[in-house]
mmCIF file of C-alpha atoms and ligand atoms in Angstrom:
data_model
loop_
_atom_site.group_PDB
_atom_site.id
_atom_site.type_symbol
_atom_site.label_atom_id
_atom_site.label_comp_id
_atom_site.label_asym_id
_atom_site.label_seq_id
_atom_site.Cartn_x
_atom_site.Cartn_y
_atom_site.Cartn_z
ATOM 1 C CA MET A 36 -25.643 29.682 0.133
ATOM 2 C CA SER A 37 -22.156 28.776 -1.075
ATOM 3 C CA LYS A 38 -20.751 25.461 0.070
ATOM 4 C CA SER A 39 -17.776 25.642 2.380
ATOM 5 C CA LYS A 40 -14.414 24.443 1.069
ATOM 6 C CA PRO A 41 -13.359 20.837 1.761
ATOM 7 C CA ASN A 42 -11.040 20.322 4.728
ATOM 8 C CA ILE A 43 -7.896 18.373 3.949
ATOM 9 C CA LEU A 44 -5.472 16.963 6.491
ATOM 10 C CA LEU A 45 -1.889 16.665 5.307
ATOM 11 C CA ILE A 46 0.009 14.035 7.289
ATOM 12 C CA TYR A 47 3.782 14.126 7.014
ATOM 13 C CA SER A 48 5.482 10.856 7.896
ATOM 14 C CA GLY A 49 8.842 11.633 6.296
ATOM 15 C CA GLY A 50 10.709 10.871 3.091
ATOM 16 C CA THR A 51 12.497 12.981 0.516
ATOM 17 C CA ILE A 52 9.435 15.098 -0.235
ATOM 18 C CA GLY A 53 9.679 16.974 3.038
ATOM 19 C CA MET A 54 13.281 18.032 2.672
ATOM 20 C CA VAL A 55 14.940 21.257 1.709
ATOM 21 C CA LYS A 56 18.507 21.899 0.748
ATOM 22 C CA ASP A 57 20.581 24.151 2.907
ATOM 23 C CA PHE A 58 22.102 26.117 0.026
ATOM 24 C CA LYS A 59 25.158 27.045 2.093
ATOM 25 C CA THR A 60 26.111 23.496 3.078
ATOM 26 C CA GLY A 61 24.325 21.499 0.378
ATOM 27 C CA VAL A 62 22.852 19.196 3.044
ATOM 28 C CA LEU A 63 19.239 17.952 2.842
ATOM 29 C CA LYS A 64 17.250 18.499 6.008
ATOM 30 C CA ALA A 65 13.670 18.015 7.160
ATOM 31 C CA PHE A 66 11.297 20.836 6.349
ATOM 32 C CA ASP A 67 9.253 22.542 9.077
ATOM 33 C CA PHE A 68 5.741 21.569 8.087
ATOM 34 C CA LYS A 69 4.119 24.323 10.080
ATOM 35 C CA THR A 70 5.516 26.758 7.518
ATOM 36 C CA LEU A 71 4.315 24.723 4.547
ATOM 37 C CA LEU A 72 1.763 27.258 3.375
ATOM 38 C CA GLU A 73 4.372 30.028 3.455
ATOM 39 C CA LYS A 74 6.953 27.969 1.570
ATOM 40 C CA ILE A 75 4.536 26.780 -1.132
ATOM 41 C CA PRO A 76 2.261 29.763 -1.746
ATOM 42 C CA GLU A 77 0.522 27.863 -4.585
ATOM 43 C CA LEU A 78 -1.289 25.837 -1.898
ATOM 44 C CA GLN A 79 -3.238 28.949 -0.906
ATOM 45 C CA LEU A 80 -4.803 28.976 -4.359
ATOM 46 C CA LEU A 81 -6.386 25.559 -3.932
ATOM 47 C CA GLU A 82 -10.107 25.328 -3.311
ATOM 48 C CA CYS A 83 -9.733 23.728 0.114
ATOM 49 C CA LYS A 84 -8.645 24.344 3.672
ATOM 50 C CA ILE A 85 -5.421 22.586 4.612
ATOM 51 C CA ASP A 86 -4.257 21.519 8.048
ATOM 52 C CA THR A 87 -0.997 19.746 8.679
ATOM 53 C CA ILE A 88 0.210 17.193 11.175
ATOM 54 C CA SER A 89 3.628 15.624 11.257
ATOM 55 C CA PHE A 90 5.303 12.597 12.839
ATOM 56 C CA LYS A 91 7.325 13.846 15.824
ATOM 57 C CA THR A 92 10.424 12.505 14.132
ATOM 58 C CA PRO A 93 9.831 12.121 10.385
ATOM 59 C CA ILE A 94 11.370 8.922 9.028
ATOM 60 C CA ASP A 95 12.957 7.635 5.885
ATOM 61 C CA SER A 96 10.380 5.120 4.724
ATOM 62 C CA SER A 97 12.969 2.342 4.790
ATOM 63 C CA ASN A 98 12.422 2.483 8.546
ATOM 64 C CA MET A 99 8.655 2.085 8.141
ATOM 65 C CA ASN A 100 6.981 -0.717 10.126
ATOM 66 C CA PRO A 101 3.508 -1.755 11.351
ATOM 67 C CA LYS A 102 3.765 0.483 14.436
ATOM 68 C CA TYR A 103 3.992 3.504 12.171
ATOM 69 C CA TRP A 104 1.122 2.148 10.043
ATOM 70 C CA ILE A 105 -0.969 2.134 13.220
ATOM 71 C CA GLN A 106 0.156 5.691 13.971
ATOM 72 C CA ILE A 107 -1.045 6.852 10.541
ATOM 73 C CA ALA A 108 -4.333 4.939 10.957
ATOM 74 C CA GLU A 109 -4.872 6.555 14.368
ATOM 75 C CA ILE A 110 -4.276 10.056 12.993
ATOM 76 C CA ILE A 111 -6.898 9.360 10.307
ATOM 77 C CA GLU A 112 -9.298 7.822 12.841
ATOM 78 C CA SER A 113 -9.147 10.709 15.271
ATOM 79 C CA ASN A 114 -9.562 13.298 12.505
ATOM 80 C CA TYR A 115 -12.009 11.326 10.349
ATOM 81 C CA SER A 116 -15.151 13.331 11.009
ATOM 82 C CA ALA A 117 -13.447 16.729 10.888
ATOM 83 C CA PHE A 118 -11.830 16.275 7.452
ATOM 84 C CA ASP A 119 -13.087 15.456 3.960
ATOM 85 C CA GLY A 120 -9.853 13.929 2.746
ATOM 86 C CA PHE A 121 -6.341 12.948 3.810
ATOM 87 C CA VAL A 122 -3.001 13.262 2.038
ATOM 88 C CA VAL A 123 -0.122 11.262 3.480
ATOM 89 C CA LEU A 124 3.385 12.392 2.595
ATOM 90 C CA HIS A 125 5.606 9.343 2.690
ATOM 91 C CA GLY A 126 8.971 8.206 1.351
ATOM 92 C CA SER A 127 8.574 6.398 -1.922
ATOM 93 C CA ASP A 128 10.654 3.347 -0.985
ATOM 94 C CA THR A 129 7.961 1.575 1.036
ATOM 95 C CA MET A 130 4.964 3.694 0.105
ATOM 96 C CA SER A 131 3.216 0.795 -1.656
ATOM 97 C CA TYR A 132 3.499 -1.357 1.480
ATOM 98 C CA THR A 133 2.028 1.362 3.695
ATOM 99 C CA ALA A 134 -0.758 2.239 1.261
ATOM 100 C CA SER A 135 -1.636 -1.458 0.968
ATOM 101 C CA ALA A 136 -1.633 -2.067 4.719
ATOM 102 C CA LEU A 137 -3.729 1.031 5.374
ATOM 103 C CA SER A 138 -6.297 -0.117 2.801
ATOM 104 C CA PHE A 139 -6.929 -3.219 4.928
ATOM 105 C CA MET A 140 -6.754 -1.403 8.256
ATOM 106 C CA LEU A 141 -9.350 1.202 7.226
ATOM 107 C CA GLU A 142 -12.477 -0.874 6.658
ATOM 108 C CA ASN A 143 -15.513 0.956 5.177
ATOM 109 C CA LEU A 144 -13.371 3.977 4.356
ATOM 110 C CA ALA A 145 -15.634 6.526 2.664
ATOM 111 C CA LYS A 146 -13.106 9.341 2.195
ATOM 112 C CA PRO A 147 -9.910 9.652 0.165
ATOM 113 C CA VAL A 148 -6.550 8.781 1.687
ATOM 114 C CA VAL A 149 -3.967 9.780 -0.922
ATOM 115 C CA PHE A 150 -0.343 8.745 -0.470
ATOM 116 C CA THR A 151 2.305 10.782 -2.244
ATOM 117 C CA GLY A 152 5.975 11.644 -2.087
ATOM 118 C CA SER A 153 8.673 12.584 -4.540
ATOM 119 C CA GLN A 154 11.984 11.590 -6.036
ATOM 120 C CA LEU A 155 13.520 15.039 -5.443
ATOM 121 C CA PRO A 156 13.064 17.142 -2.275
ATOM 122 C CA ILE A 157 10.473 19.888 -2.247
ATOM 123 C CA GLY A 158 13.262 22.454 -1.909
ATOM 124 C CA ASP A 159 15.062 21.291 -5.065
ATOM 125 C CA LEU A 160 14.808 23.438 -8.197
ATOM 126 C CA ARG A 161 13.791 20.502 -10.426
ATOM 127 C CA THR A 162 11.519 18.932 -7.843
ATOM 128 C CA ASP A 163 8.614 16.656 -8.709
ATOM 129 C CA ALA A 164 7.262 17.254 -5.194
ATOM 130 C CA LYS A 165 5.152 20.327 -5.926
ATOM 131 C CA GLU A 166 3.065 18.740 -8.675
ATOM 132 C CA ASN A 167 2.655 15.528 -6.686
ATOM 133 C CA LEU A 168 1.603 17.424 -3.580
ATOM 134 C CA ILE A 169 -0.706 19.935 -5.273
ATOM 135 C CA THR A 170 -2.531 17.344 -7.389
ATOM 136 C CA SER A 171 -2.841 14.932 -4.463
ATOM 137 C CA ILE A 172 -4.556 17.656 -2.469
ATOM 138 C CA GLN A 173 -6.829 18.394 -5.429
ATOM 139 C CA VAL A 174 -7.707 14.721 -5.749
ATOM 140 C CA ALA A 175 -8.459 14.502 -2.027
ATOM 141 C CA SER A 176 -10.700 17.576 -2.318
ATOM 142 C CA LEU A 177 -12.823 16.285 -5.196
ATOM 143 C CA GLN A 178 -16.484 16.144 -4.313
ATOM 144 C CA VAL A 179 -19.661 14.915 -5.950
ATOM 145 C CA LYS A 180 -22.878 16.266 -4.410
ATOM 146 C CA SER A 181 -20.891 17.479 -1.396
ATOM 147 C CA LYS A 182 -19.500 13.987 -0.738
ATOM 148 C CA PRO A 183 -15.909 12.826 -1.407
ATOM 149 C CA ALA A 184 -15.569 11.506 -4.956
ATOM 150 C CA ILE A 185 -12.836 9.041 -3.998
ATOM 151 C CA LYS A 186 -13.427 6.609 -1.163
ATOM 152 C CA GLU A 187 -10.304 4.505 -0.940
ATOM 153 C CA VAL A 188 -6.589 4.488 -0.196
ATOM 154 C CA CYS A 189 -4.729 5.566 -3.309
ATOM 155 C CA LEU A 190 -1.282 6.649 -4.404
ATOM 156 C CA TYR A 191 -0.565 9.674 -6.597
ATOM 157 C CA PHE A 192 2.763 10.018 -8.380
ATOM 158 C CA GLU A 193 3.886 11.678 -11.620
ATOM 159 C CA TYR A 194 0.481 12.502 -13.145
ATOM 160 C CA LYS A 195 -1.212 9.245 -12.176
ATOM 161 C CA LEU A 196 -3.557 8.207 -9.421
ATOM 162 C CA TYR A 197 -3.459 4.498 -8.613
ATOM 163 C CA ARG A 198 -5.290 2.215 -6.219
ATOM 164 C CA GLY A 199 -2.718 2.052 -3.393
ATOM 165 C CA ASN A 200 -2.841 -1.704 -2.875
ATOM 166 C CA ARG A 201 -2.180 -2.313 -6.581
ATOM 167 C CA THR A 202 1.074 -0.373 -6.753
ATOM 168 C CA THR A 203 4.740 -1.317 -6.772
ATOM 169 C CA LYS A 204 7.776 0.938 -6.810
ATOM 170 C CA ILE A 205 9.457 0.139 -10.103
ATOM 171 C CA ASN A 206 12.124 2.788 -10.493
ATOM 172 C CA ALA A 207 14.599 4.422 -8.118
ATOM 173 C CA GLU A 208 15.440 7.317 -10.455
ATOM 174 C CA HIS A 209 12.595 8.112 -12.803
ATOM 175 C CA PHE A 210 9.911 10.540 -11.731
ATOM 176 C CA GLN A 211 7.481 7.822 -12.798
ATOM 177 C CA ALA A 212 8.482 5.613 -9.882
ATOM 178 C CA PHE A 213 5.326 3.513 -9.519
ATOM 179 C CA ALA A 214 3.263 1.157 -11.609
ATOM 180 C CA SER A 215 -0.040 -0.633 -11.206
ATOM 181 C CA LEU A 216 0.300 -3.490 -13.645
ATOM 182 C CA ASN A 217 -2.834 -5.428 -12.756
ATOM 183 C CA TYR A 218 -5.314 -2.587 -12.352
ATOM 184 C CA PRO A 219 -6.077 0.517 -14.461
ATOM 185 C CA ASP A 220 -5.183 4.015 -13.271
ATOM 186 C CA LEU A 221 -7.898 5.684 -11.199
ATOM 187 C CA ALA A 222 -7.115 9.094 -12.645
ATOM 188 C CA GLU A 223 -4.700 10.898 -14.889
ATOM 189 C CA SER A 224 -3.572 14.468 -14.583
ATOM 190 C CA GLY A 225 -3.018 16.362 -17.816
ATOM 191 C CA VAL A 226 -4.598 19.600 -18.915
ATOM 192 C CA TYR A 227 -7.653 18.179 -17.116
ATOM 193 C CA LEU A 228 -7.830 15.876 -14.144
ATOM 194 C CA LYS A 229 -9.475 12.839 -15.719
ATOM 195 C CA ILE A 230 -11.105 10.512 -13.210
ATOM 196 C CA ASN A 231 -11.868 6.982 -14.370
ATOM 197 C CA ASN A 232 -15.059 6.602 -12.361
ATOM 198 C CA GLU A 233 -15.687 3.019 -13.398
ATOM 199 C CA TYR A 234 -12.483 1.879 -11.664
ATOM 200 C CA LEU A 235 -13.029 3.628 -8.336
ATOM 201 C CA PHE A 236 -13.721 1.476 -5.284
ATOM 202 C CA LYS A 237 -17.344 1.668 -4.186
ATOM 203 C CA PRO A 238 -17.607 0.899 -0.482
ATOM 204 C CA ASN A 239 -20.860 0.492 1.389
ATOM 205 C CA THR A 240 -21.117 4.046 2.690
ATOM 206 C CA ARG A 241 -23.825 3.155 5.181
ATOM 207 C CA LYS A 242 -21.294 1.215 7.216
ATOM 208 C CA LYS A 243 -19.112 3.015 9.745
ATOM 209 C CA LEU A 244 -15.345 3.239 9.494
ATOM 210 C CA VAL A 245 -13.668 0.422 11.416
ATOM 211 C CA VAL A 246 -9.968 0.884 12.101
ATOM 212 C CA HIS A 247 -8.117 -2.411 12.559
ATOM 213 C CA LYS A 248 -5.002 -1.992 14.646
ATOM 214 C CA LYS A 249 -4.188 -5.608 15.404
ATOM 215 C CA LEU A 250 -1.506 -6.667 12.977
ATOM 216 C CA ASP A 251 0.392 -9.929 13.333
ATOM 217 C CA GLU A 252 3.994 -9.717 12.155
ATOM 218 C CA ASN A 253 4.790 -13.434 12.489
ATOM 219 C CA ILE A 254 5.160 -13.908 8.773
ATOM 220 C CA ALA A 255 7.964 -14.570 6.307
ATOM 221 C CA LEU A 256 8.501 -13.890 2.628
ATOM 222 C CA ILE A 257 10.587 -16.193 0.438
ATOM 223 C CA LYS A 258 11.548 -15.449 -3.144
ATOM 224 C CA LEU A 259 12.290 -18.653 -5.045
ATOM 225 C CA PHE A 260 15.351 -18.862 -7.263
ATOM 226 C CA PRO A 261 16.727 -21.738 -9.289
ATOM 227 C CA GLY A 262 19.037 -23.590 -6.920
ATOM 228 C CA ILE A 263 17.398 -22.591 -3.636
ATOM 229 C CA SER A 264 18.569 -25.240 -1.168
ATOM 230 C CA LYS A 265 16.538 -27.351 1.182
ATOM 231 C CA ALA A 266 18.556 -25.950 4.115
ATOM 232 C CA VAL A 267 17.706 -22.344 3.233
ATOM 233 C CA PHE A 268 14.043 -23.073 2.560
ATOM 234 C CA GLU A 269 13.589 -25.227 5.647
ATOM 235 C CA SER A 270 15.268 -22.729 7.964
ATOM 236 C CA VAL A 271 12.441 -20.250 7.459
ATOM 237 C CA PHE A 272 9.897 -22.770 8.733
ATOM 238 C CA ASN A 273 11.872 -23.222 11.959
ATOM 239 C CA ILE A 274 11.254 -19.617 13.004
ATOM 240 C CA PRO A 275 9.443 -19.612 16.381
ATOM 241 C CA ASP A 276 5.817 -18.375 16.352
ATOM 242 C CA LEU A 277 5.719 -18.336 12.554
ATOM 243 C CA LYS A 278 2.105 -18.250 11.325
ATOM 244 C CA ALA A 279 2.298 -17.713 7.578
ATOM 245 C CA VAL A 280 4.711 -17.624 4.662
ATOM 246 C CA ILE A 281 4.358 -15.811 1.358
ATOM 247 C CA ILE A 282 6.239 -17.581 -1.413
ATOM 248 C CA GLU A 283 7.134 -15.580 -4.499
ATOM 249 C CA THR A 284 6.948 -18.238 -7.179
ATOM 250 C CA TYR A 285 7.730 -18.153 -10.892
ATOM 251 C CA GLY A 286 5.340 -17.041 -13.636
ATOM 252 C CA ALA A 287 1.759 -18.132 -13.074
ATOM 253 C CA GLY A 288 2.543 -19.513 -9.608
ATOM 254 C CA ASN A 289 4.974 -22.273 -10.495
ATOM 255 C CA CYS A 290 7.713 -23.848 -8.399
ATOM 256 C CA THR A 291 10.056 -26.797 -8.356
ATOM 257 C CA THR A 292 8.363 -30.192 -8.064
ATOM 258 C CA GLU A 293 11.283 -31.660 -6.065
ATOM 259 C CA LYS A 294 9.968 -33.890 -3.311
ATOM 260 C CA TRP A 295 11.732 -32.142 -0.413
ATOM 261 C CA PHE A 296 10.142 -28.840 -1.398
ATOM 262 C CA ILE A 297 6.575 -30.103 -1.568
ATOM 263 C CA ASP A 298 7.071 -32.202 1.594
ATOM 264 C CA ILE A 299 8.168 -29.182 3.643
ATOM 265 C CA LEU A 300 5.114 -27.239 2.536
ATOM 266 C CA LYS A 301 2.725 -30.145 3.070
ATOM 267 C CA GLU A 302 4.024 -30.839 6.545
ATOM 268 C CA ASN A 303 3.843 -27.187 7.595
ATOM 269 C CA ILE A 304 0.307 -26.774 6.296
ATOM 270 C CA SER A 305 -1.174 -29.979 7.651
ATOM 271 C CA LYS A 306 0.767 -30.457 10.894
ATOM 272 C CA LYS A 307 1.674 -26.933 11.970
ATOM 273 C CA GLY A 308 -1.265 -25.038 10.450
ATOM 274 C CA ILE A 309 1.038 -22.547 8.724
ATOM 275 C CA HIS A 310 -0.695 -20.534 5.990
ATOM 276 C CA ILE A 311 1.243 -20.586 2.718
ATOM 277 C CA ILE A 312 0.444 -17.902 0.157
ATOM 278 C CA ASN A 313 1.458 -18.236 -3.473
ATOM 279 C CA VAL A 314 2.318 -14.900 -5.093
ATOM 280 C CA THR A 315 4.050 -14.484 -8.435
ATOM 281 C CA GLN A 316 7.419 -12.790 -8.659
ATOM 282 C CA CYS A 317 6.345 -11.308 -12.024
ATOM 283 C CA SER A 318 5.316 -7.669 -11.747
ATOM 284 C CA GLY A 319 2.137 -8.282 -13.760
ATOM 285 C CA GLY A 320 -0.243 -11.188 -14.243
ATOM 286 C CA SER A 321 -1.727 -13.739 -11.924
ATOM 287 C CA VAL A 322 -1.074 -16.994 -10.088
ATOM 288 C CA MET A 323 -3.124 -19.804 -11.625
ATOM 289 C CA MET A 324 -2.502 -22.881 -9.528
ATOM 290 C CA GLY A 325 -3.148 -26.061 -11.452
ATOM 291 C CA HIS A 326 -2.478 -24.494 -14.829
ATOM 292 C CA TYR A 327 0.927 -26.214 -15.043
ATOM 293 C CA GLU A 328 2.076 -29.445 -13.454
ATOM 294 C CA THR A 329 4.582 -27.341 -11.488
ATOM 295 C CA SER A 330 1.797 -25.710 -9.512
ATOM 296 C CA SER A 331 -0.875 -28.390 -9.326
ATOM 297 C CA LYS A 332 0.744 -30.001 -6.268
ATOM 298 C CA LEU A 333 0.578 -26.684 -4.431
ATOM 299 C CA LYS A 334 -3.142 -26.552 -5.071
ATOM 300 C CA LYS A 335 -3.629 -30.101 -3.808
ATOM 301 C CA ILE A 336 -1.832 -29.536 -0.492
ATOM 302 C CA GLY A 337 -3.876 -26.416 0.340
ATOM 303 C CA VAL A 338 -1.610 -23.530 -0.632
ATOM 304 C CA ILE A 339 -3.552 -20.254 -0.796
ATOM 305 C CA SER A 340 -3.574 -18.450 -4.145
ATOM 306 C CA GLY A 341 -2.644 -14.791 -4.024
ATOM 307 C CA LYS A 342 -4.027 -14.521 -7.583
ATOM 308 C CA ASP A 343 -2.860 -11.173 -9.006
ATOM 309 C CA ILE A 344 -2.080 -9.513 -5.670
ATOM 310 C CA THR A 345 1.189 -7.585 -5.372
ATOM 311 C CA THR A 346 3.731 -8.768 -2.825
ATOM 312 C CA GLU A 347 3.288 -5.457 -1.021
ATOM 313 C CA ALA A 348 -0.458 -6.002 -0.651
ATOM 314 C CA ALA A 349 0.066 -9.676 0.208
ATOM 315 C CA VAL A 350 2.148 -8.625 3.231
ATOM 316 C CA GLY A 351 -0.405 -6.092 4.508
ATOM 317 C CA LYS A 352 -3.351 -8.414 3.929
ATOM 318 C CA LEU A 353 -1.612 -11.234 5.747
ATOM 319 C CA MET A 354 -0.699 -9.171 8.821
ATOM 320 C CA TYR A 355 -4.231 -7.753 8.939
ATOM 321 C CA MET A 356 -5.982 -11.109 8.489
ATOM 322 C CA LEU A 357 -3.774 -12.897 11.033
ATOM 323 C CA GLY A 358 -4.794 -10.188 13.489
ATOM 324 C CA GLN A 359 -8.447 -11.314 13.116
ATOM 325 C CA ASN A 360 -9.587 -14.657 14.413
ATOM 326 C CA PHE A 361 -10.518 -16.539 11.258
ATOM 327 C CA SER A 362 -10.863 -20.301 11.163
ATOM 328 C CA ARG A 363 -8.449 -22.085 8.790
ATOM 329 C CA LYS A 364 -11.042 -22.605 6.093
ATOM 330 C CA THR A 365 -12.428 -19.081 6.278
ATOM 331 C CA PHE A 366 -8.887 -17.727 6.192
ATOM 332 C CA LYS A 367 -8.174 -19.364 2.836
ATOM 333 C CA THR A 368 -11.497 -18.268 1.336
ATOM 334 C CA MET A 369 -11.096 -14.699 2.613
ATOM 335 C CA TYR A 370 -7.491 -14.413 1.477
ATOM 336 C CA GLU A 371 -8.486 -15.502 -2.011
ATOM 337 C CA THR A 372 -11.319 -12.941 -2.052
ATOM 338 C CA SER A 373 -10.885 -9.279 -2.879
ATOM 339 C CA LEU A 374 -11.421 -7.300 0.339
ATOM 340 C CA ARG A 375 -10.367 -3.814 -0.817
ATOM 341 C CA GLY A 376 -10.007 -4.248 -4.560
ATOM 342 C CA GLU A 377 -6.523 -5.742 -4.190
ATOM 343 C CA ILE A 378 -7.206 -8.714 -6.456
ATOM 344 C CA THR A 379 -9.142 -9.023 -9.674
HETATM 345 N N1 LIG B 67 14.552 6.830 0.963
HETATM 346 C C1 LIG B 67 13.453 7.740 0.766
HETATM 347 C C2 LIG B 67 12.255 7.188 1.528
HETATM 348 O O1 LIG B 67 11.640 6.260 1.095
HETATM 349 C C3 LIG B 67 13.163 7.912 -0.669
HETATM 350 C C4 LIG B 67 11.952 8.768 -0.968
HETATM 351 O O2 LIG B 67 11.450 9.512 -0.146
HETATM 352 O O3 LIG B 67 11.495 8.722 -2.080
HETATM 353 O O4 LIG B 67 11.951 7.694 2.578
#
């Protein structure tokens, strides 16, 4: 008996990919996703069955926020048993943030969730959307012994499949808009679709999917720069209900050793219980607190090391973890541990 084709759910949240040009006026407008199969006949040739669902009002991903992340997670949750894989069409601007957040929200995920988008609209003659969309669907349909081959949240763009929570948008113009500097590509699309099996996430498939929808947004993100003033730095810590701050430091997690700077951090950690996460502002490499004198004080006062996490994943992990009730000590240990392959 022949095996039935995999069922793929295409979720359209918005972004350039879903737009077509009105050739009379030259204006870009949202594409009616119900007619997707008619507009891209190539999709009918794929070895899978495709269903589509769209946000009521598709958004530019610059308007993305945790409420929309929950909406995407709920669509996946309510369709989880009926589909073998999910492809999320999303604007590229904040795609890495959404893919990262979803990786934490979908615990024990055993099916592929592939994020993709494009730099040019699907209705543009030179579009990169068709290849991105077609290959993403192929990736989501891959099976080994009738089970999904990929069991994690990933991002496909310009011939490469990445682990979603390892990506960063690095270019606003090139078709190759994303990079994963601290983790190898999961797959590459050339004449063949080459899957790098050794790098795929291997979840415990006996555990059931748990969808975490409690995200705590009481966080801040500060990028250090030479000359940052005490007034600017301190003002962030006066934000009401603040629970955690990610600091983008220099190089391997270094910062100024000026007394006011360390004192503010120390006071907020010990007296107010604020979690401070050290993430590097370099696109590649890792925080190594204690390696230089300029980071050893951070280690001593209890700053949490983000290691080689991206800022995008640091934000999602923080909102997700603050939504759980971890004790202070567990929080630090858990944050410094890889939960979904986000750190090495
Ligand atoms: N501004 C758009 C967005 O992120 C760009 C894109 O789709 O690539 O929604």
